[in-house]
Structure formats: C-alpha cells, structure tokens
Amino acid sequence: MTKPEHPVRLYDLDPDALRDQVAAWGQPAYRAGQLYQWLYQRLAIDPAEMSSLPAQLRALLAEEAQIELLAPAAENVSRDGHTTKTLFRLHDGQLIETVLMRYDRRNTVCISSQAGCAMGCTFCATAQMGLQRNLTPGEIVAQVLYFERWLRPITDPRSPVTGHRSRITNVVVMGMGEPLANYANLWQALRTLTDPAGFALGARKITVSTVGLIPGIDRFAEEDLQINLAVSLHAPNDALRATLVPIDRRYPIADLLAACRRYVARTHRRISFEYAMMAGINDSPGLAEELAARLQGLLCHVNLIPLNPVAGSPFQPSRREDVDAFVAILESRGIPTTLRVRRGIDIDAGCGQLRARVAQSTSIPLLS
Ligand code: SAH
C-alpha cells in the first residue's frame, strides 16, 4: 500500500488531537495514551516496535501516519568533543541548527524555534537569512528527541533499558528564531517535553530566550509551567540597543524592563539577561554602570556572552580585560553576573553560523 499524500505527522499532535486521531481509526482512547508513551518515552521510530498496540492499529500507523525523524545534513564536533552541532534538513528543504553541549554533568540541547528569524539583530548570523517559516511543534520536539536517542544507548528499543544511560538534562531555546514569535507551536512543544506522561523533563530545566517581545513576555508570565525566561538585552539604552536589536524601536528598554518586572512579580522567578560583549560597542565601564542602574531591584541575573564573530560582520568579541572590568562593575553594584564560556567556537556554534557556512559552500559536509 502506498502512503497517503498527507500522512498524519504524529509529533505535531497534542494529546487531544492524538486521541481524536486514534478515535478516527476506530480505537479506544487509552490507545492514544499508549501511543504517546511510545513516541515520547520509548522514542519509537517505527510502529512495528509498538508491541503493546494491536496489529490493526500498528498497520494503520504504518499506512497513514509518520514519525518525522530529523535528517542530519551536516554535523560538527568541537575539538574537545563536548559540543556537537547538527544541521537538519526539514521535509521542505529548510535548514535548522541544534547544538548538544555536554559539560558539568549536564547534557544541554540548544534548539531552534523558527527556520531563520525576522528580528534582524545586526550581530546575528541567523538574521541574515530572514524568516523562512515557523517550526511546527513536532519539529521543535524532534530536535530534543534526536539527541536523546543519541545519548541513550538502546540497541533494542523493545527491551527495557538497563545499565547506564545518559539523558538530556536541560533544554535552551536559543537556536535559530524568535521563540515568542512562534508562541503556540513553542508552547505545544514545551508541554510535550515537560508532560510527565510525555518526555517528562522538568520545566525548571528549560529556558526560553527572547529578543524582548513584550506581549509574549506577558503571556509567558501567565503560563502554568515554571519554564525559565531569558531576555536578550545587549545594551542598557535605546540609542545603542536599537542599532543592535532593531525591535527595540517597537519595544523600548523602559517598557521591556517594566514587562520583566511584571513577570518577576507574577512568577517570583529570576529572569536572565543576555548581553553579547562586542569590542568598543557595548563593553565600556560607563555602559556597565548604566546597565547596573537600570537593573537595580529586579530579581535577575546577567549572562555575559563573548560574541561569536560572524563572517562578513564588523563586530568583534570584547577584549578579556574589558569583559573582566564589566563583570566587576556589575557585581560591585549587586547584579549577579556570569561570564559564559565560549563553547563550540571552532564549530560555528553561534546562532545560524553552521547553516550560513554550509549554504555558502557547494557541498554539504558529511557526518563525522
Ligand atoms: N531570538 C532569541 C533567541 C535566539 S539566539 C533571542 O534573541 O534571545 C540566543 C542568544 O544568542 C541571543 O541572546 C542572541 O542575541 C545571541 N546571539 C546571536 N548571535 C550571536 C553572536 N554572533 N554571538 C553571541 N551571541 C549571539
């Protein structure tokens, strides 16, 4: 039998839609729960594995449905072996990037929320490609499942997992795209990832990073999951920030920080601010003072990120002594600050950089 033209994409169905689909196949509702377990706990890749389901349902799944595994188009491993960056080609040819970082007993996966991005940040490689399209919930979840499969040493998926296995411990939505511009799909994915009956990752292990879309931040504050929020600030005043993050003109810093304060008041959760350190642009002691003044009294944390240089871009990473001075000023003003280690610099692990390089070269690098 040939596949229908539009197979049901199982990863895109939320639990209600999965129940409706299973009902449409003439099966009782509890089969949807079993199928959900096969998809997100057992990480089944083929209906034939789903031994608890009746043969008739497995046959329907094989004929009419699809478990859309991501196809790696290129993969880079950092010299120290701890960072792996994979470029996936989606069914329509779009390329997205996902990064696995294995450090400090954590396995953190950095996932994309859109193919491309409409935000136009001037120092970001993804911005150069513009927005191609939103990722579906299934495409967002599948990035996590890809690396979970990679970490779990399961040879026979039907046998109970025994012995040591490594798992994804943290998810950051800091890859390509603006997650709050793809809000509904992002949240469906986050619900699957955190659902105790699904992938069952703790909400507190997940961080979503936004360029600062205020309506999205307000919506985020009302959600019932304790997912962390990070805001990409990069500058303490609008004159400078608008040159780096154009959306600042629509959502200026005063309004953005007011939204951040509402978020903290509502959730009692600490908010993170990302600040990519660019030489001679946003790394002066005066700007550190200005930043500290603006963040006073806000339950927050500043993550300073050394800029990943992007080909064809004038921005360069700050010098070490300027970064150290910036950190010292923030800390002396009582702003908790972390200097993020630059990981995967040798593998184009900055946002959008692997895709940019692959798109420029005529041949796609093969998997290592
Ligand atoms: N759109 C979201 C998430 C995407 S990128 C956001 O703006 O937050 C995750 C972080 O990487 C953001 O803080 C982004 O500004 C930053 N970033 C983008 N390009 C970078 C580069 N070349 N070097 C360092 N950080 C970069």
Short mmCIF file of C-alpha atoms and ligand atoms in Angstrom, two decimals:
data_model
loop_
_atom_site.label_atom_id
_atom_site.label_comp_id
_atom_site.label_asym_id
_atom_site.label_seq_id
_atom_site.Cartn_x
_atom_site.Cartn_y
_atom_site.Cartn_z
CA MET A 1 0.00 0.00 0.00
CA THR A 2 1.28 3.47 -0.80
CA LYS A 3 1.43 6.21 1.80
CA PRO A 4 -1.34 8.80 1.60
CA GLU A 5 -0.31 12.14 0.20
CA HIS A 6 -0.62 13.82 3.60
CA PRO A 7 0.37 11.35 6.29
CA VAL A 8 -0.56 12.30 9.84
CA ARG A 9 2.53 13.80 11.46
CA LEU A 10 2.37 12.22 14.88
CA TYR A 11 4.80 14.58 16.64
CA ASP A 12 2.62 17.53 15.67
CA LEU A 13 -0.43 16.20 17.52
CA ASP A 14 -1.09 17.27 21.09
CA PRO A 15 -2.70 14.67 23.41
CA ASP A 16 -6.25 15.78 22.45
CA ALA A 17 -5.52 15.64 18.74
CA LEU A 18 -3.84 12.26 19.18
CA ARG A 19 -6.96 10.96 20.97
CA ASP A 20 -9.18 12.27 18.15
CA GLN A 21 -6.96 10.64 15.55
CA VAL A 22 -6.93 7.32 17.37
CA ALA A 23 -10.73 7.54 17.71
CA ALA A 24 -10.96 8.23 13.96
CA TRP A 25 -9.03 4.99 13.44
CA GLY A 26 -11.75 3.24 15.46
CA GLN A 27 -9.58 2.61 18.53
CA PRO A 28 -10.36 3.22 22.20
CA ALA A 29 -8.98 6.36 23.85
CA TYR A 30 -6.45 4.55 26.05
CA ARG A 31 -4.57 3.52 22.91
CA ALA A 32 -3.72 7.19 22.39
CA GLY A 33 -2.03 7.21 25.80
CA GLN A 34 -0.02 4.14 24.85
CA LEU A 35 0.97 5.65 21.54
CA TYR A 36 2.03 8.86 23.29
CA GLN A 37 4.32 6.79 25.54
CA TRP A 38 5.86 5.05 22.56
CA LEU A 39 6.54 8.38 20.92
CA TYR A 40 8.00 10.39 23.80
CA GLN A 41 9.17 7.89 26.42
CA ARG A 42 10.27 4.90 24.39
CA LEU A 43 11.26 7.09 21.44
CA ALA A 44 9.91 4.61 18.95
CA ILE A 45 10.85 5.26 15.36
CA ASP A 46 8.67 2.62 13.74
CA PRO A 47 5.10 1.48 14.53
CA ALA A 48 6.34 -2.10 14.26
CA GLU A 49 8.13 -1.60 17.60
CA MET A 50 4.94 -0.66 19.42
CA SER A 51 4.32 -4.10 20.86
CA SER A 52 1.57 -3.04 23.26
CA LEU A 53 -0.61 -1.81 20.39
CA PRO A 54 -2.86 -4.14 18.41
CA ALA A 55 -1.64 -5.18 14.98
CA GLN A 56 -4.52 -3.35 13.33
CA LEU A 57 -3.50 -0.02 14.84
CA ARG A 58 0.16 -0.59 14.03
CA ALA A 59 -0.84 -1.23 10.43
CA LEU A 60 -2.89 1.99 10.34
CA LEU A 61 0.04 3.92 11.77
CA ALA A 62 2.37 2.45 9.19
CA GLU A 63 -0.03 3.33 6.37
CA GLU A 64 -1.40 6.68 7.38
CA ALA A 65 0.96 8.23 9.88
CA GLN A 66 4.53 9.33 10.06
CA ILE A 67 7.08 9.71 12.85
CA GLU A 68 9.07 12.54 11.40
CA LEU A 69 12.68 11.98 12.35
CA LEU A 70 15.01 14.85 11.62
CA ALA A 71 17.52 14.21 8.87
CA PRO A 72 21.02 15.48 9.68
CA ALA A 73 22.58 17.30 6.73
CA ALA A 74 25.85 18.16 8.49
CA GLU A 75 27.37 17.61 11.87
CA ASN A 76 30.34 19.26 13.57
CA VAL A 77 32.02 18.14 16.77
CA SER A 78 34.16 20.59 18.75
CA ARG A 79 37.83 19.78 19.28
CA ASP A 80 37.24 18.92 22.94
CA GLY A 81 34.43 16.57 21.90
CA HIS A 82 31.89 18.12 24.25
CA THR A 83 29.85 20.13 21.76
CA THR A 84 28.07 18.71 18.75
CA LYS A 85 26.25 20.89 16.32
CA THR A 86 23.87 19.36 13.83
CA LEU A 87 22.24 20.94 10.83
CA PHE A 88 18.92 19.33 9.96
CA ARG A 89 17.19 19.44 6.61
CA LEU A 90 13.42 19.60 7.08
CA HIS A 91 10.97 17.93 4.68
CA ASP A 92 10.60 21.15 2.69
CA GLY A 93 14.35 21.73 2.42
CA GLN A 94 14.64 24.28 5.23
CA LEU A 95 17.81 24.03 7.30
CA ILE A 96 17.83 24.43 11.07
CA GLU A 97 20.54 24.03 13.68
CA THR A 98 20.61 22.21 17.00
CA VAL A 99 23.53 22.02 19.43
CA LEU A 100 24.27 19.48 22.16
CA MET A 101 26.63 20.60 24.92
CA ARG A 102 27.94 18.04 27.37
CA TYR A 103 29.61 19.82 30.28
CA ASP A 104 29.47 19.75 34.07
CA ARG A 105 27.43 16.53 34.09
CA ARG A 106 24.77 18.28 32.10
CA ASN A 107 23.56 17.41 28.65
CA THR A 108 22.07 20.62 27.36
CA VAL A 109 20.44 20.81 23.96
CA CYS A 110 20.02 24.20 22.28
CA ILE A 111 17.07 24.09 19.90
CA SER A 112 15.68 26.27 17.13
CA SER A 113 12.13 27.61 17.09
CA GLN A 114 11.99 29.00 13.53
CA ALA A 115 13.81 28.46 10.25
CA GLY A 116 15.52 31.83 10.02
CA CYS A 117 14.39 34.84 12.00
CA ALA A 118 12.62 38.12 11.32
CA MET A 119 14.20 40.12 14.15
CA GLY A 120 17.23 41.37 12.21
CA CYS A 121 19.74 41.66 15.08
CA THR A 122 22.80 43.13 13.41
CA PHE A 123 25.40 40.81 15.01
CA CYS A 124 23.47 37.55 14.47
CA ALA A 125 24.10 35.11 11.61
CA THR A 126 20.52 33.81 11.55
CA ALA A 127 19.20 37.32 10.96
CA GLN A 128 20.96 37.41 7.59
CA MET A 129 18.66 34.73 6.18
CA GLY A 130 15.40 36.41 7.22
CA LEU A 131 12.40 34.44 8.40
CA GLN A 132 11.66 31.38 6.30
CA ARG A 133 8.91 29.86 8.44
CA ASN A 134 7.83 28.79 11.90
CA LEU A 135 8.78 25.32 13.05
CA THR A 136 5.90 23.02 13.91
CA PRO A 137 5.56 21.67 17.46
CA GLY A 138 6.84 18.32 16.20
CA GLU A 139 9.91 19.86 14.59
CA ILE A 140 10.75 21.62 17.85
CA VAL A 141 10.34 18.46 19.95
CA ALA A 142 12.13 16.26 17.41
CA GLN A 143 15.38 18.22 17.93
CA VAL A 144 15.41 17.18 21.58
CA LEU A 145 14.43 13.60 20.77
CA TYR A 146 17.24 13.33 18.20
CA PHE A 147 19.90 13.98 20.81
CA GLU A 148 18.11 11.96 23.47
CA ARG A 149 18.30 8.97 21.12
CA TRP A 150 21.93 9.74 20.55
CA LEU A 151 22.64 9.71 24.29
CA ARG A 152 20.58 6.68 25.25
CA PRO A 153 22.47 3.53 24.42
CA ILE A 154 19.46 1.49 23.41
CA THR A 155 20.07 -1.19 20.85
CA ASP A 156 16.77 -3.00 21.02
CA PRO A 157 14.01 -0.49 21.71
CA ARG A 158 11.64 -3.27 22.77
CA SER A 159 13.81 -4.36 25.67
CA PRO A 160 13.67 -2.48 28.95
CA VAL A 161 16.57 -0.08 29.23
CA THR A 162 19.22 -1.38 31.57
CA GLY A 163 22.52 -0.15 32.88
CA HIS A 164 23.92 3.32 32.44
CA ARG A 165 22.22 5.76 30.19
CA SER A 166 22.74 9.39 29.66
CA ARG A 167 19.85 11.73 29.09
CA ILE A 168 19.12 15.26 28.06
CA THR A 169 19.11 17.22 31.33
CA ASN A 170 18.47 20.76 30.06
CA VAL A 171 16.88 22.43 27.06
CA VAL A 172 17.55 26.01 25.98
CA VAL A 173 15.50 27.59 23.20
CA MET A 174 18.41 29.71 22.00
CA GLY A 175 18.95 28.39 18.50
CA MET A 176 17.58 29.92 15.32
CA GLY A 177 14.49 32.06 15.51
CA GLU A 178 12.49 34.11 17.96
CA PRO A 179 10.55 31.63 20.10
CA LEU A 180 7.89 34.09 21.27
CA ALA A 181 7.10 34.90 17.63
CA ASN A 182 6.07 31.23 17.27
CA TYR A 183 4.24 31.14 20.57
CA ALA A 184 1.56 28.49 20.11
CA ASN A 185 3.85 25.92 18.49
CA LEU A 186 6.56 26.59 21.05
CA TRP A 187 4.18 26.02 23.94
CA GLN A 188 2.74 22.85 22.48
CA ALA A 189 6.32 21.56 22.22
CA LEU A 190 7.16 22.66 25.77
CA ARG A 191 4.07 20.87 27.07
CA THR A 192 5.09 17.63 25.39
CA LEU A 193 8.64 17.96 26.69
CA THR A 194 7.51 18.57 30.28
CA ASP A 195 4.43 16.30 30.34
CA PRO A 196 5.05 13.56 32.94
CA ALA A 197 3.33 11.18 30.51
CA GLY A 198 5.47 12.51 27.66
CA PHE A 199 9.16 13.37 27.63
CA ALA A 200 8.94 14.29 31.35
CA LEU A 201 11.70 16.89 31.56
CA GLY A 202 11.33 19.29 34.50
CA ALA A 203 10.07 22.72 33.44
CA ARG A 204 12.82 24.34 35.51
CA LYS A 205 15.37 22.63 33.28
CA ILE A 206 14.12 24.58 30.28
CA THR A 207 14.99 28.17 29.33
CA VAL A 208 13.38 30.20 26.57
CA SER A 209 15.33 33.19 25.25
CA THR A 210 13.51 36.15 23.69
CA VAL A 211 14.68 39.25 21.89
CA GLY A 212 12.16 41.10 24.08
CA LEU A 213 8.66 40.78 22.60
CA ILE A 214 6.59 42.36 25.38
CA PRO A 215 3.19 40.76 24.61
CA GLY A 216 4.90 37.35 24.58
CA ILE A 217 6.61 38.03 27.91
CA ASP A 218 3.28 38.97 29.47
CA ARG A 219 1.71 35.80 28.12
CA PHE A 220 4.66 33.74 29.31
CA ALA A 221 4.19 35.11 32.84
CA GLU A 222 0.67 33.66 32.91
CA GLU A 223 1.66 30.12 31.91
CA ASP A 224 1.39 27.39 34.50
CA LEU A 225 4.80 25.81 33.76
CA GLN A 226 7.88 27.05 35.59
CA ILE A 227 9.97 27.48 32.48
CA ASN A 228 12.83 30.00 32.75
CA LEU A 229 12.87 33.16 30.71
CA ALA A 230 15.95 34.91 29.31
CA VAL A 231 15.85 38.30 27.60
CA SER A 232 18.48 39.43 25.09
CA LEU A 233 19.35 42.92 26.23
CA HIS A 234 22.84 43.60 24.81
CA ALA A 235 22.72 47.32 25.70
CA PRO A 236 21.42 49.48 28.57
CA ASN A 237 19.92 52.33 26.49
CA ASP A 238 17.72 52.59 23.42
CA ALA A 239 20.15 54.67 21.35
CA LEU A 240 22.65 51.80 21.38
CA ARG A 241 20.25 48.87 21.62
CA ALA A 242 18.28 49.94 18.56
CA THR A 243 21.46 49.66 16.47
CA LEU A 244 21.96 46.06 17.61
CA VAL A 245 18.41 44.83 18.16
CA PRO A 246 16.06 46.70 15.78
CA ILE A 247 12.90 45.53 17.59
CA ASP A 248 13.98 47.90 20.37
CA ARG A 249 12.26 50.67 18.42
CA ARG A 250 8.95 48.94 18.90
CA TYR A 251 9.62 47.68 22.44
CA PRO A 252 11.99 50.17 24.09
CA ILE A 253 14.01 49.24 27.16
CA ALA A 254 11.85 51.05 29.73
CA ASP A 255 8.76 49.15 28.56
CA LEU A 256 10.71 45.92 28.25
CA LEU A 257 12.09 46.14 31.77
CA ALA A 258 8.62 47.03 33.06
CA ALA A 259 7.37 43.78 31.46
CA CYS A 260 10.28 41.93 33.08
CA ARG A 261 9.31 43.36 36.46
CA ARG A 262 5.70 42.26 35.91
CA TYR A 263 6.99 38.79 35.02
CA VAL A 264 9.03 38.55 38.22
CA ALA A 265 6.17 39.92 40.34
CA ARG A 266 3.78 37.36 38.85
CA THR A 267 6.05 34.29 38.85
CA HIS A 268 8.59 35.05 41.60
CA ARG A 269 11.17 33.64 39.24
CA ARG A 270 14.51 35.19 38.47
CA ILE A 271 14.86 36.49 34.93
CA SER A 272 18.12 36.24 32.95
CA PHE A 273 19.51 38.94 30.70
CA GLU A 274 21.84 38.04 27.88
CA TYR A 275 24.47 40.52 26.86
CA ALA A 276 26.84 39.66 24.00
CA MET A 277 30.11 41.51 24.60
CA MET A 278 31.23 43.41 21.47
CA ALA A 279 34.54 45.24 21.41
CA GLY A 280 34.15 49.00 21.51
CA ILE A 281 30.38 48.75 21.06
CA ASN A 282 28.69 47.83 24.34
CA ASP A 283 31.56 46.92 26.68
CA SER A 284 32.65 50.20 28.32
CA PRO A 285 32.67 50.78 32.10
CA GLY A 286 30.12 53.57 31.64
CA LEU A 287 27.67 51.18 29.99
CA ALA A 288 28.22 48.66 32.80
CA GLU A 289 27.24 51.37 35.30
CA GLU A 290 24.19 52.27 33.23
CA LEU A 291 23.14 48.63 33.00
CA ALA A 292 23.55 48.10 36.73
CA ALA A 293 21.44 51.19 37.44
CA ARG A 294 18.63 50.01 35.17
CA LEU A 295 18.50 46.54 36.70
CA GLN A 296 18.53 47.66 40.35
CA GLY A 297 15.88 45.94 42.46
CA LEU A 298 14.96 43.44 39.74
CA LEU A 299 15.31 39.73 40.59
CA CYS A 300 17.68 38.95 37.74
CA HIS A 301 20.95 37.53 36.55
CA VAL A 302 23.17 38.81 33.76
CA ASN A 303 24.80 36.35 31.37
CA LEU A 304 27.67 37.93 29.51
CA ILE A 305 28.32 36.06 26.26
CA PRO A 306 31.57 36.57 24.36
CA LEU A 307 30.48 37.48 20.84
CA ASN A 308 30.85 34.72 18.28
CA PRO A 309 32.30 36.55 15.28
CA VAL A 310 30.07 36.21 12.21
CA ALA A 311 31.64 36.18 8.75
CA GLY A 312 31.17 39.50 6.99
CA SER A 313 30.18 41.27 10.21
CA PRO A 314 32.18 44.17 11.67
CA PHE A 315 31.51 43.14 15.27
CA GLN A 316 34.36 41.62 17.24
CA PRO A 317 34.44 39.98 20.68
CA SER A 318 35.46 42.19 23.58
CA ARG A 319 38.96 42.02 25.00
CA ARG A 320 39.33 39.95 28.13
CA GLU A 321 40.28 42.91 30.34
CA ASP A 322 37.22 44.87 29.23
CA VAL A 323 34.99 41.89 29.99
CA ASP A 324 36.57 41.48 33.43
CA ALA A 325 36.08 45.17 34.21
CA PHE A 326 32.44 44.96 33.07
CA VAL A 327 31.81 41.96 35.33
CA ALA A 328 33.48 43.69 38.28
CA ILE A 329 31.27 46.77 37.95
CA LEU A 330 28.04 44.76 37.72
CA GLU A 331 28.99 42.64 40.71
CA SER A 332 30.05 45.65 42.77
CA ARG A 333 26.55 47.04 42.13
CA GLY A 334 24.96 43.82 43.35
CA ILE A 335 23.95 42.41 39.96
CA PRO A 336 24.65 38.66 39.83
CA THR A 337 26.69 38.10 36.68
CA THR A 338 28.06 35.07 34.88
CA LEU A 339 30.58 35.13 32.11
CA ARG A 340 29.59 32.34 29.76
CA VAL A 341 32.41 30.24 28.43
CA ARG A 342 32.53 30.29 24.69
CA ARG A 343 31.73 26.78 23.64
CA GLY A 344 31.90 25.41 20.19
CA ILE A 345 33.61 28.48 18.75
CA ASP A 346 35.58 26.14 16.50
CA ILE A 347 32.42 24.57 15.10
CA ASP A 348 30.43 27.65 14.15
CA ALA A 349 28.17 27.00 17.12
CA GLY A 350 26.90 30.58 17.24
CA CYS A 351 23.32 31.10 16.18
CA GLY A 352 22.92 30.47 12.45
CA GLN A 353 26.58 30.07 11.71
CA LEU A 354 26.76 26.47 10.54
CA ARG A 355 23.83 26.95 8.20
CA ALA A 356 25.45 30.06 6.79
CA ARG A 357 28.69 28.25 6.09
CA VAL A 358 27.00 25.21 4.58
CA ALA A 359 24.75 27.38 2.45
CA GLN A 360 27.83 29.16 1.09
CA SER A 361 29.79 26.05 0.22
CA THR A 362 28.80 23.98 -2.75
CA SER A 363 28.98 20.64 -0.99
CA ILE A 364 27.40 19.71 2.30
CA PRO A 365 29.99 18.44 4.81
CA LEU A 366 29.38 14.79 5.59
CA LEU A 367 28.58 13.45 9.01
CA SER A 368 31.63 12.62 11.05
N1 SAH B 1 15.64 35.16 19.34
C1 SAH B 1 16.05 34.78 20.66
C2 SAH B 1 16.90 33.52 20.72
C3 SAH B 1 17.97 33.39 19.73
S1 SAH B 1 19.67 33.47 19.95
C4 SAH B 1 16.77 35.91 21.33
O1 SAH B 1 17.01 36.91 20.69
O2 SAH B 1 17.04 35.80 22.51
C5 SAH B 1 20.19 33.25 21.57
C6 SAH B 1 21.14 34.33 22.02
O3 SAH B 1 22.33 34.38 21.21
C7 SAH B 1 20.54 35.72 21.97
O4 SAH B 1 20.86 36.41 23.15
C8 SAH B 1 21.24 36.33 20.78
O5 SAH B 1 21.22 37.73 20.84
C9 SAH B 1 22.62 35.73 20.92
N2 SAH B 1 23.46 35.83 19.72
C10 SAH B 1 23.10 35.90 18.43
N3 SAH B 1 24.18 36.00 17.64
C11 SAH B 1 25.26 35.97 18.44
C12 SAH B 1 26.66 36.05 18.22
N4 SAH B 1 27.16 36.16 17.00
N5 SAH B 1 27.47 36.00 19.30
C13 SAH B 1 26.96 35.87 20.54
N6 SAH B 1 25.65 35.81 20.82
C14 SAH B 1 24.80 35.87 19.77
#
